Coordinates of C-alpha atoms and ligand atoms in Angstrom, one line a residue:
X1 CA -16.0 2.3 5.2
X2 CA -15.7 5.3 7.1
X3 CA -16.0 7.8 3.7
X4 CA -17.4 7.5 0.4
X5 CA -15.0 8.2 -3.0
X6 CA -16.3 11.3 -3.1
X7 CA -15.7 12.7 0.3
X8 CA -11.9 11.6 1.4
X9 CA -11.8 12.8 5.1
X10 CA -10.5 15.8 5.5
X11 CA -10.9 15.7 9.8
X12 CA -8.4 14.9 12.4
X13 CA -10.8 13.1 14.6
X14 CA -8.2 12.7 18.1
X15 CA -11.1 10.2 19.3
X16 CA -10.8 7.6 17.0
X17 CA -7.8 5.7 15.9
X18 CA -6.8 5.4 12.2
X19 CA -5.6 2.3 10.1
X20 CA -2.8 4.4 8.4
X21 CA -1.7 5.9 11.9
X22 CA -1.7 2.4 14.0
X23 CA 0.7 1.2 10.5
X24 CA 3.0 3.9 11.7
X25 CA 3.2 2.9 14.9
X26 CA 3.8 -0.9 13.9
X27 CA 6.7 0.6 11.7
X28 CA 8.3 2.4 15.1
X29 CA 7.4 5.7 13.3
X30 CA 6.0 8.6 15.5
X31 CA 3.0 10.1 13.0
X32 CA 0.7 8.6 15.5
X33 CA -1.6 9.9 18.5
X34 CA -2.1 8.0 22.1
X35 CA -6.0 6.9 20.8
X36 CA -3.8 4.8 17.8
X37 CA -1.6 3.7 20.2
X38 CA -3.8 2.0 22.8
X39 CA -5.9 0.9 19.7
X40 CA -2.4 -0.4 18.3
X41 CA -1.4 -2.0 21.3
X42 CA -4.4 -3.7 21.8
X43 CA -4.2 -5.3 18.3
X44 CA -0.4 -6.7 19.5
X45 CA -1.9 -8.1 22.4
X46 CA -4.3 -10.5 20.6
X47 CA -2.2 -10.5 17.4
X48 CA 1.2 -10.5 18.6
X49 CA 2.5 -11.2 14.6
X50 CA 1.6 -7.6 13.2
X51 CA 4.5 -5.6 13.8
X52 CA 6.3 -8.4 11.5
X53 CA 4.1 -8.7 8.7
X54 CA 4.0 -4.4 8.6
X55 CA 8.1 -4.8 8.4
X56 CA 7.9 -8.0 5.7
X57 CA 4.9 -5.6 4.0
X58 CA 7.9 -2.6 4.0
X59 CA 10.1 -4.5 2.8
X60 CA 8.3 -5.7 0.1
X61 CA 7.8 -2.4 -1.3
X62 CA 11.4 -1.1 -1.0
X63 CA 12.3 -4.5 -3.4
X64 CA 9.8 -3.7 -5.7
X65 CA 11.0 0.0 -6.4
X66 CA 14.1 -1.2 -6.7
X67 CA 13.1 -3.7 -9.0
X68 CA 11.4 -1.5 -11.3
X69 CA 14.3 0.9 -11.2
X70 CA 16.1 -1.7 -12.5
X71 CA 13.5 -1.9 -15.3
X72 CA 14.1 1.4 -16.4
X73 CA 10.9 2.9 -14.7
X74 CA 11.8 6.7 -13.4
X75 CA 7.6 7.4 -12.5
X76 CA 5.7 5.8 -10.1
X77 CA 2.0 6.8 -8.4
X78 CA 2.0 5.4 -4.7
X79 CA -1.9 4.5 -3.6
X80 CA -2.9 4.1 -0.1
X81 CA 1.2 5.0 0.6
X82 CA 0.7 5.6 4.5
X83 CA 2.6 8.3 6.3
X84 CA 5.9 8.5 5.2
X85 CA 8.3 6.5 7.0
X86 CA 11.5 4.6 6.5
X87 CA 12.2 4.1 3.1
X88 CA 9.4 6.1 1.5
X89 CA 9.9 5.6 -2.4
X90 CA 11.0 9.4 -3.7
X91 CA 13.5 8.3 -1.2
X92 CA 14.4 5.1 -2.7
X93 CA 14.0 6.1 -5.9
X94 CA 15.8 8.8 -5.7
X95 CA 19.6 6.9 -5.0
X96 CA 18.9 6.1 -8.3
X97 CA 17.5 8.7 -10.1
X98 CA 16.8 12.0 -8.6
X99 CA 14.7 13.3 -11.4
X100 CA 12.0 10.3 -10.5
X101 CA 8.4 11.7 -10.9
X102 CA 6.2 10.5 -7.4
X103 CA 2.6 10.9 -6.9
X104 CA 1.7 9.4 -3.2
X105 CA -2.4 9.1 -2.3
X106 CA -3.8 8.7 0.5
X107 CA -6.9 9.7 1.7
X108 CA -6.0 9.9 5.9
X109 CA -5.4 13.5 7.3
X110 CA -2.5 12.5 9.1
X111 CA -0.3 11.1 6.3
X112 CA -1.9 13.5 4.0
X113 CA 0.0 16.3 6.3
X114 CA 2.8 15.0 6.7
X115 CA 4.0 13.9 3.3
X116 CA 2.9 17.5 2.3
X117 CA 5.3 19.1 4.6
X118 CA 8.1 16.5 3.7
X119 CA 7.2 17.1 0.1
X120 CA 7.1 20.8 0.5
X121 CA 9.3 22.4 -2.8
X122 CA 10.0 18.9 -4.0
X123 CA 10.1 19.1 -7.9
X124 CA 9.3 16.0 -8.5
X125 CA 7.3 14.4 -5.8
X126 CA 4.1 15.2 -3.7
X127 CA 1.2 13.8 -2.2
X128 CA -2.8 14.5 -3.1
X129 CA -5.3 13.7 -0.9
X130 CA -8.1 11.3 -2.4
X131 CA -9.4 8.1 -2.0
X132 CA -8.5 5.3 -4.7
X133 CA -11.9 4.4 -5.2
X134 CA -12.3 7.5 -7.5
X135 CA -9.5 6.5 -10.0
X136 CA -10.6 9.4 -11.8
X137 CA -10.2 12.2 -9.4
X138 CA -6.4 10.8 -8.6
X139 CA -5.5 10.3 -12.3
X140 CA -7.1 13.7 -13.4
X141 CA -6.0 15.7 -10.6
X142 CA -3.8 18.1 -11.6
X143 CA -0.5 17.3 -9.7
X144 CA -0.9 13.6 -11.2
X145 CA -1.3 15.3 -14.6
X146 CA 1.9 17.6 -13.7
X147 CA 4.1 14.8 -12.8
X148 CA 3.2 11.7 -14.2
X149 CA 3.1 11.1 -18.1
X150 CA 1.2 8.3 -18.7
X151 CA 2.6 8.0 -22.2
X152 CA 5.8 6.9 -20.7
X153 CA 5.9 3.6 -18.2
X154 CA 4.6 4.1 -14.5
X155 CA 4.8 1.4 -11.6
X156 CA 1.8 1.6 -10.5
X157 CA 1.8 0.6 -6.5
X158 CA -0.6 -1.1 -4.4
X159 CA 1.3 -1.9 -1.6
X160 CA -0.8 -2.8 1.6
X161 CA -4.2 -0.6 0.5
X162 CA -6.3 -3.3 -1.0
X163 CA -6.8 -5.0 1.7
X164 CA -8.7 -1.9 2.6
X165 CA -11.0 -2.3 -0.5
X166 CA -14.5 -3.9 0.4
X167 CA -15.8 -6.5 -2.5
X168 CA -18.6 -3.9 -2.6
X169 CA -16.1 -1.5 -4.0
X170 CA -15.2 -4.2 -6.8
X171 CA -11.5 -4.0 -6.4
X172 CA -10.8 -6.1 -9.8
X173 CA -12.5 -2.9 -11.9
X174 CA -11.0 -1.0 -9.9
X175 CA -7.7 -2.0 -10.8
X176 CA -8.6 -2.0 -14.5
X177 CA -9.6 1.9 -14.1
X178 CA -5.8 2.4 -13.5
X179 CA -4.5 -0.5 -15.4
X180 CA -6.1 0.8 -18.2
X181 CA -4.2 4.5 -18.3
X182 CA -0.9 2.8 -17.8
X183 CA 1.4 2.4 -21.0
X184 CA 3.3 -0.8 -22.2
X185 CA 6.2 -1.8 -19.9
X186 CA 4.3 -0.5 -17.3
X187 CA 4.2 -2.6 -13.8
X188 CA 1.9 -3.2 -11.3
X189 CA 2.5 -4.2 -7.6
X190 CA 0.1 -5.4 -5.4
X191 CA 0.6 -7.3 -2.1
X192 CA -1.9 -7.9 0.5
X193 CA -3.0 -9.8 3.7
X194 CA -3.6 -13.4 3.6
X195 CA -3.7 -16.2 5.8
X196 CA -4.5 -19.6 4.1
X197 CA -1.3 -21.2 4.8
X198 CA -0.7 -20.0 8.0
X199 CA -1.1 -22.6 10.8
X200 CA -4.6 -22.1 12.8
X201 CA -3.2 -19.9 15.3
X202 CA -1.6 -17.5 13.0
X203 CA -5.2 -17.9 11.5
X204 CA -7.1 -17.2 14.3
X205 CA -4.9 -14.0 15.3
X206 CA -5.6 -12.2 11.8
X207 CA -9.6 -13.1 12.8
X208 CA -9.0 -11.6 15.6
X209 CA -7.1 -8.6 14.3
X210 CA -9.8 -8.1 11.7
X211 CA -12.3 -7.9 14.5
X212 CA -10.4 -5.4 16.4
X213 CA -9.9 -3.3 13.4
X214 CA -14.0 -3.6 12.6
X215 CA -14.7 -2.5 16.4
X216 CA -12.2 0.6 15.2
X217 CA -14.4 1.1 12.0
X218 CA -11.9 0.1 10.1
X219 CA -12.4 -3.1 7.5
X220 CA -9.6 -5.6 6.6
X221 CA -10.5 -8.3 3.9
X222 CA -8.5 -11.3 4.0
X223 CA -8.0 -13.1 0.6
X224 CA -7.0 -15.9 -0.8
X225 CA -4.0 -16.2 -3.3
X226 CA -6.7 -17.1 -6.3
X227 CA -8.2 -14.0 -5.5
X228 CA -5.2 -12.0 -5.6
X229 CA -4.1 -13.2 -8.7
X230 CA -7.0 -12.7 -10.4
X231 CA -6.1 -9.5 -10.3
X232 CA -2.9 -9.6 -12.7
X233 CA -4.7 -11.0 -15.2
X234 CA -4.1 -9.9 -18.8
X235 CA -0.8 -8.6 -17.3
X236 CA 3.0 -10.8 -17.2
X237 CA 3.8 -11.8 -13.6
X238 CA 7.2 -11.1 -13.1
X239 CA 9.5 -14.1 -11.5
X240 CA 9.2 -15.6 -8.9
X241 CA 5.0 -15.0 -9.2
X242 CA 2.8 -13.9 -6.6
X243 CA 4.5 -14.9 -3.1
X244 CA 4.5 -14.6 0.6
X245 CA 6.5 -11.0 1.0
X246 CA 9.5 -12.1 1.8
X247 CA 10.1 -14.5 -1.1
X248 CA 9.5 -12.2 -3.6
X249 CA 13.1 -11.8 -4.5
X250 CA 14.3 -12.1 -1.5
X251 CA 17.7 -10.3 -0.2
X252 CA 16.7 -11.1 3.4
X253 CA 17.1 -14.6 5.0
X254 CA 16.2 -13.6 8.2
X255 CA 12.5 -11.8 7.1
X256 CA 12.2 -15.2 5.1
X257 CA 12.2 -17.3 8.2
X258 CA 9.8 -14.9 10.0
X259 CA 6.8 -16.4 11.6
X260 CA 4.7 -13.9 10.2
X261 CA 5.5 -14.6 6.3
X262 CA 2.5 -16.5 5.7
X263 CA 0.2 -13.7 6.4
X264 CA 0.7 -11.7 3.3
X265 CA 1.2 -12.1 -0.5
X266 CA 3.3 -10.0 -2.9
X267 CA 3.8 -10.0 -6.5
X268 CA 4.7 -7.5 -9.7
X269 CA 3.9 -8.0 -13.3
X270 CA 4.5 -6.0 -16.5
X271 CA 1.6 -4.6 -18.4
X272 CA 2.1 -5.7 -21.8
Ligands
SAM1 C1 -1.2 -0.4 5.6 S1 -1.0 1.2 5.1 C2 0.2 0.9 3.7 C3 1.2 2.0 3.5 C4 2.2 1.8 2.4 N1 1.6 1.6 1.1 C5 3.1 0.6 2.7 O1 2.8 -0.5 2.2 O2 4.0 0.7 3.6 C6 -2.5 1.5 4.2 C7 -2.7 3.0 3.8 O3 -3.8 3.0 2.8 C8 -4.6 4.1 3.1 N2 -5.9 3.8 2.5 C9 -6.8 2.8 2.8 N3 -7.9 2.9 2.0 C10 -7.7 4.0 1.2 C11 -8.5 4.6 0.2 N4 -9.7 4.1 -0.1 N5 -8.1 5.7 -0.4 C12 -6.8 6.2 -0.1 N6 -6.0 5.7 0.9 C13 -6.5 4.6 1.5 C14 -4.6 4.2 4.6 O4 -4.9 5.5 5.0 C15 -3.2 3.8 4.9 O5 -2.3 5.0 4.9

Protein backbone atom coordinates (compact mmCIF):
# COMPACT_ATOMS: atom_id res chain seq x y z
CA UNK A 1 0.00 0.00 0.00
CA UNK A 2 0.86 3.36 -0.80
CA UNK A 3 0.56 4.70 3.17
CA UNK A 4 0.85 3.15 6.48
CA UNK A 5 -2.34 3.60 9.16
CA UNK A 6 -0.54 6.11 10.61
CA UNK A 7 0.20 8.49 7.77
CA UNK A 8 -3.20 8.75 5.53
CA UNK A 9 -1.99 10.80 2.53
CA UNK A 10 -2.45 14.08 2.83
CA UNK A 11 -0.84 14.98 -1.07
CA UNK A 12 -2.47 15.57 -4.30
CA UNK A 13 0.13 13.86 -6.33
CA UNK A 14 -1.35 15.05 -10.31
CA UNK A 15 1.22 12.26 -11.53
CA UNK A 16 -0.20 9.38 -10.33
CA UNK A 17 -3.69 8.10 -10.57
CA UNK A 18 -5.81 7.15 -7.58
CA UNK A 19 -8.18 4.08 -6.91
CA UNK A 20 -10.94 6.36 -5.38
CA UNK A 21 -10.60 8.90 -8.28
CA UNK A 22 -10.64 6.19 -11.35
CA UNK A 23 -14.13 4.78 -9.10
CA UNK A 24 -15.46 8.27 -9.92
CA UNK A 25 -14.79 8.27 -13.17
CA UNK A 26 -16.38 4.61 -13.62
CA UNK A 27 -19.46 6.18 -11.84
CA UNK A 28 -19.58 9.21 -14.70
CA UNK A 29 -18.67 11.52 -11.77
CA UNK A 30 -16.14 14.46 -12.54
CA UNK A 31 -13.85 14.33 -9.08
CA UNK A 32 -11.24 12.98 -11.27
CA UNK A 33 -7.92 14.37 -13.08
CA UNK A 34 -6.67 13.35 -16.88
CA UNK A 35 -3.71 10.95 -15.11
CA UNK A 36 -7.07 8.89 -13.55
CA UNK A 37 -8.55 9.09 -16.67
CA UNK A 38 -6.02 7.57 -19.12
CA UNK A 39 -5.23 5.13 -16.10
CA UNK A 40 -9.11 4.54 -16.04
CA UNK A 41 -9.46 4.11 -19.50
CA UNK A 42 -6.83 1.83 -19.85
CA UNK A 43 -8.41 -0.45 -17.18
CA UNK A 44 -11.82 -0.48 -19.65
CA UNK A 45 -9.77 -1.45 -22.43
CA UNK A 46 -8.55 -4.72 -20.99
CA UNK A 47 -11.48 -5.05 -18.55
CA UNK A 48 -14.34 -3.80 -20.45
CA UNK A 49 -16.84 -5.11 -17.28
CA UNK A 50 -15.76 -2.37 -14.63
CA UNK A 51 -17.97 0.38 -15.23
CA UNK A 52 -20.84 -2.32 -14.46
CA UNK A 53 -19.65 -3.87 -11.49
CA UNK A 54 -18.89 0.04 -9.99
CA UNK A 55 -22.77 0.69 -10.86
CA UNK A 56 -24.00 -2.96 -9.39
CA UNK A 57 -21.35 -2.00 -6.38
CA UNK A 58 -23.52 1.62 -6.09
CA UNK A 59 -26.37 0.09 -6.15
CA UNK A 60 -25.72 -2.24 -3.59
CA UNK A 61 -25.06 0.38 -1.20
CA UNK A 62 -28.09 2.64 -1.87
CA UNK A 63 -30.25 -0.96 -0.98
CA UNK A 64 -28.56 -1.47 1.99
CA UNK A 65 -29.15 2.17 3.57
CA UNK A 66 -32.37 1.79 2.72
CA UNK A 67 -32.58 -1.37 4.22
CA UNK A 68 -31.35 -0.41 7.48
CA UNK A 69 -33.57 2.67 7.49
CA UNK A 70 -36.08 0.40 7.35
CA UNK A 71 -34.60 -1.21 10.52
CA UNK A 72 -34.79 1.70 12.42
CA UNK A 73 -31.07 2.63 12.13
CA UNK A 74 -30.77 6.76 11.95
CA UNK A 75 -26.41 6.53 12.32
CA UNK A 76 -24.28 5.12 10.04
CA UNK A 77 -20.10 5.46 9.70
CA UNK A 78 -19.22 5.14 5.87
CA UNK A 79 -15.44 3.61 5.47
CA UNK A 80 -13.45 3.78 2.42
CA UNK A 81 -16.90 5.97 1.06
CA UNK A 82 -15.15 7.38 -2.22
CA UNK A 83 -15.83 10.82 -3.47
CA UNK A 84 -19.28 11.71 -3.15
CA UNK A 85 -21.26 10.87 -6.04
CA UNK A 86 -24.81 9.88 -6.95
CA UNK A 87 -26.63 8.68 -4.09
CA UNK A 88 -24.07 9.40 -1.30
CA UNK A 89 -25.85 8.07 1.98
CA UNK A 90 -26.53 11.55 4.09
CA UNK A 91 -28.31 11.82 0.83
CA UNK A 92 -30.19 8.72 0.99
CA UNK A 93 -30.69 8.73 4.36
CA UNK A 94 -31.75 11.77 4.59
CA UNK A 95 -35.51 11.24 2.48
CA UNK A 96 -35.95 9.47 5.36
CA UNK A 97 -34.72 11.03 8.21
CA UNK A 98 -33.00 14.29 8.09
CA UNK A 99 -31.63 14.17 11.58
CA UNK A 100 -29.40 10.93 10.45
CA UNK A 101 -25.91 11.12 12.01
CA UNK A 102 -23.03 10.33 9.01
CA UNK A 103 -19.42 9.84 9.47
CA UNK A 104 -17.72 9.17 5.84
CA UNK A 105 -13.65 8.06 5.93
CA UNK A 106 -11.58 8.06 3.50
CA UNK A 107 -8.11 8.42 3.47
CA UNK A 108 -7.69 9.90 -0.52
CA UNK A 109 -7.11 13.77 -0.72
CA UNK A 110 -9.42 14.09 -3.44
CA UNK A 111 -12.63 12.62 -1.82
CA UNK A 112 -11.35 13.84 1.40
CA UNK A 113 -11.96 17.61 -0.17
CA UNK A 114 -14.69 17.23 -1.71
CA UNK A 115 -17.01 15.66 0.85
CA UNK A 116 -15.66 18.48 3.17
CA UNK A 117 -16.86 21.17 0.98
CA UNK A 118 -20.32 19.25 0.29
CA UNK A 119 -20.41 18.64 4.02
CA UNK A 120 -19.54 22.16 4.81
CA UNK A 121 -22.31 23.43 7.94
CA UNK A 122 -23.93 20.08 7.67
CA UNK A 123 -25.24 19.21 11.26
CA UNK A 124 -25.27 15.97 11.05
CA UNK A 125 -22.85 14.62 8.51
CA UNK A 126 -19.06 15.06 7.60
CA UNK A 127 -16.09 13.34 6.45
CA UNK A 128 -12.59 12.76 8.49
CA UNK A 129 -9.70 11.87 6.74
CA UNK A 130 -7.99 8.53 8.05
CA UNK A 131 -7.20 5.31 6.91
CA UNK A 132 -9.42 2.28 8.29
CA UNK A 133 -6.57 0.33 9.22
CA UNK A 134 -6.33 2.50 12.51
CA UNK A 135 -9.87 1.67 13.73
CA UNK A 136 -8.91 3.62 16.62
CA UNK A 137 -8.00 7.00 15.27
CA UNK A 138 -11.60 6.90 13.18
CA UNK A 139 -13.65 5.72 16.16
CA UNK A 140 -11.90 8.13 18.67
CA UNK A 141 -11.62 11.00 16.45
CA UNK A 142 -13.57 13.62 17.64
CA UNK A 143 -16.16 14.24 14.93
CA UNK A 144 -16.98 10.30 15.12
CA UNK A 145 -17.31 10.89 18.88
CA UNK A 146 -19.57 14.17 18.05
CA UNK A 147 -21.91 12.40 15.84
CA UNK A 148 -22.05 8.86 16.28
CA UNK A 149 -23.31 7.31 19.72
CA UNK A 150 -22.24 4.02 19.81
CA UNK A 151 -24.64 3.20 22.60
CA UNK A 152 -27.37 3.41 20.09
CA UNK A 153 -27.33 1.07 16.77
CA UNK A 154 -24.92 2.09 13.80
CA UNK A 155 -24.73 0.42 10.25
CA UNK A 156 -21.49 0.07 9.95
CA UNK A 157 -20.49 0.22 5.95
CA UNK A 158 -17.89 -1.51 4.13
CA UNK A 159 -18.91 -0.96 0.80
CA UNK A 160 -16.19 -1.55 -1.92
CA UNK A 161 -12.95 -0.75 0.58
CA UNK A 162 -11.92 -4.20 1.59
CA UNK A 163 -10.94 -5.20 -1.29
CA UNK A 164 -8.38 -2.63 -0.69
CA UNK A 165 -7.25 -4.38 2.55
CA UNK A 166 -3.97 -6.61 2.03
CA UNK A 167 -4.17 -10.12 4.21
CA UNK A 168 -1.08 -8.43 5.79
CA UNK A 169 -3.39 -5.92 7.22
CA UNK A 170 -5.56 -8.91 8.76
CA UNK A 171 -8.92 -7.66 7.57
CA UNK A 172 -10.95 -10.27 9.79
CA UNK A 173 -9.42 -8.34 13.17
CA UNK A 174 -9.88 -5.61 11.58
CA UNK A 175 -13.43 -5.92 11.33
CA UNK A 176 -13.71 -7.08 14.89
CA UNK A 177 -11.96 -3.61 16.11
CA UNK A 178 -15.17 -1.98 14.81
CA UNK A 179 -17.56 -4.84 15.24
CA UNK A 180 -16.61 -4.75 18.68
CA UNK A 181 -17.79 -0.81 19.48
CA UNK A 182 -21.01 -1.44 17.73
CA UNK A 183 -24.16 -2.02 19.92
CA UNK A 184 -26.93 -4.76 19.53
CA UNK A 185 -29.17 -4.31 16.45
CA UNK A 186 -26.36 -2.93 14.94
CA UNK A 187 -25.59 -4.04 11.05
CA UNK A 188 -22.71 -4.56 9.12
CA UNK A 189 -22.35 -4.39 5.29
CA UNK A 190 -19.68 -5.53 3.47
CA UNK A 191 -19.52 -6.33 -0.32
CA UNK A 192 -16.49 -6.83 -2.31
CA UNK A 193 -14.85 -8.12 -5.57
CA UNK A 194 -14.92 -11.63 -6.53
CA UNK A 195 -14.70 -13.66 -9.43
CA UNK A 196 -15.11 -17.50 -8.79
CA UNK A 197 -18.15 -17.94 -10.67
CA UNK A 198 -17.55 -15.89 -13.36
CA UNK A 199 -16.75 -17.64 -16.72
CA UNK A 200 -12.85 -17.56 -17.51
CA UNK A 201 -12.98 -14.51 -19.48
CA UNK A 202 -14.71 -12.49 -16.90
CA UNK A 203 -11.88 -14.25 -14.85
CA UNK A 204 -9.07 -13.33 -16.74
CA UNK A 205 -10.26 -9.55 -17.08
CA UNK A 206 -10.39 -8.95 -13.15
CA UNK A 207 -6.46 -10.66 -13.42
CA UNK A 208 -5.93 -8.32 -15.68
CA UNK A 209 -7.54 -5.38 -13.91
CA UNK A 210 -5.72 -6.29 -10.77
CA UNK A 211 -2.48 -6.05 -12.70
CA UNK A 212 -3.22 -2.72 -14.09
CA UNK A 213 -4.21 -1.40 -10.71
CA UNK A 214 -0.69 -3.01 -9.16
CA UNK A 215 1.32 -1.23 -12.08
CA UNK A 216 -0.79 2.00 -10.55
CA UNK A 217 0.46 1.08 -6.98
CA UNK A 218 -2.69 0.36 -6.12
CA UNK A 219 -3.59 -3.42 -4.70
CA UNK A 220 -6.95 -5.25 -5.33
CA UNK A 221 -7.52 -8.69 -3.50
CA UNK A 222 -9.89 -10.91 -5.00
CA UNK A 223 -11.72 -13.28 -2.63
CA UNK A 224 -13.55 -16.05 -2.50
CA UNK A 225 -17.27 -16.15 -0.98
CA UNK A 226 -15.80 -18.44 2.12
CA UNK A 227 -13.61 -15.81 2.70
CA UNK A 228 -16.01 -13.17 2.70
CA UNK A 229 -18.20 -14.77 4.97
CA UNK A 230 -15.91 -15.56 7.38
CA UNK A 231 -16.11 -12.29 8.08
CA UNK A 232 -19.87 -12.18 9.49
CA UNK A 233 -19.22 -14.63 11.78
CA UNK A 234 -20.67 -14.28 15.27
CA UNK A 235 -23.10 -11.82 13.51
CA UNK A 236 -27.01 -12.79 11.80
CA UNK A 237 -26.79 -12.63 8.02
CA UNK A 238 -29.75 -10.90 7.01
CA UNK A 239 -31.96 -12.66 3.94
CA UNK A 240 -31.10 -13.45 1.19
CA UNK A 241 -27.21 -14.12 2.70
CA UNK A 242 -24.12 -13.07 1.16
CA UNK A 243 -24.89 -12.61 -2.76
CA UNK A 244 -23.71 -11.33 -6.03
CA UNK A 245 -24.76 -7.33 -5.69
CA UNK A 246 -27.54 -7.41 -7.52
CA UNK A 247 -29.40 -10.21 -5.79
CA UNK A 248 -29.20 -8.88 -2.61
CA UNK A 249 -32.75 -7.76 -2.56
CA UNK A 250 -33.01 -6.89 -5.62
CA UNK A 251 -35.42 -3.97 -7.07
CA UNK A 252 -33.54 -4.06 -10.42
CA UNK A 253 -34.08 -6.83 -13.12
CA UNK A 254 -32.11 -5.31 -15.47
CA UNK A 255 -28.58 -4.92 -12.95
CA UNK A 256 -29.60 -8.68 -12.17
CA UNK A 257 -28.99 -9.78 -15.66
CA UNK A 258 -25.75 -7.75 -15.96
CA UNK A 259 -22.81 -9.51 -17.26
CA UNK A 260 -20.84 -8.17 -14.66
CA UNK A 261 -22.85 -9.57 -11.54
CA UNK A 262 -20.59 -12.31 -10.88
CA UNK A 263 -17.71 -10.16 -10.05
CA UNK A 264 -18.73 -8.95 -6.70
CA UNK A 265 -20.48 -10.23 -3.46
CA UNK A 266 -22.75 -8.31 -1.09
CA UNK A 267 -24.27 -9.07 2.12
CA UNK A 268 -25.65 -7.41 5.63
CA UNK A 269 -26.08 -8.94 8.94
CA UNK A 270 -27.26 -7.77 12.45
CA UNK A 271 -24.94 -7.78 15.24
CA UNK A 272 -26.62 -9.51 17.88
C1 LIG B 1 -14.14 1.59 -4.74
S1 LIG B 1 -14.25 3.02 -3.74
C2 LIG B 1 -15.79 2.70 -2.89
C3 LIG B 1 -16.56 3.94 -2.55
C4 LIG B 1 -17.91 3.71 -1.88
N1 LIG B 1 -17.76 2.99 -0.63
C5 LIG B 1 -18.84 2.94 -2.77
O1 LIG B 1 -18.99 1.72 -2.54
O2 LIG B 1 -19.40 3.49 -3.71
C6 LIG B 1 -13.06 2.64 -2.46
C7 LIG B 1 -12.68 3.80 -1.57
O3 LIG B 1 -11.97 3.29 -0.45
C8 LIG B 1 -10.92 4.17 -0.13
N2 LIG B 1 -9.91 3.42 0.62
C9 LIG B 1 -9.19 2.34 0.21
N3 LIG B 1 -8.38 1.92 1.21
C10 LIG B 1 -8.60 2.75 2.26
C11 LIG B 1 -8.05 2.83 3.58
N4 LIG B 1 -7.12 1.96 3.99
N5 LIG B 1 -8.47 3.81 4.40
C12 LIG B 1 -9.41 4.71 3.97
N6 LIG B 1 -9.96 4.68 2.74
C13 LIG B 1 -9.56 3.71 1.89
C14 LIG B 1 -10.43 4.68 -1.48
O4 LIG B 1 -9.74 5.91 -1.34
C15 LIG B 1 -11.75 4.80 -2.24
O5 LIG B 1 -12.29 6.09 -2.10
Amino acid sequence: MPSSPSEPRSDVDLSVPSAARAYDYFLGGAHNFAVDREFADQVLRIAPSVPAVTRLNRSFLRRVVEFCLDQGIRQFLDLGSGIPTVGNVHEIAAQTDPACRVVYVDYEPVAYAHAKQLLAGHPFATIIQADIRAPEKVLEHPDTRRLIDFSQPVALLMVGVLLFISDEDRPAELIAAYRERLAPGSFLAISHIASEQAAPELQAEVGRLVDAYAAADEYVHVRTHAEILRWFEGADLVEPGLVRLPDWRPDNLVEQKSVAAPLGYGGVARIP
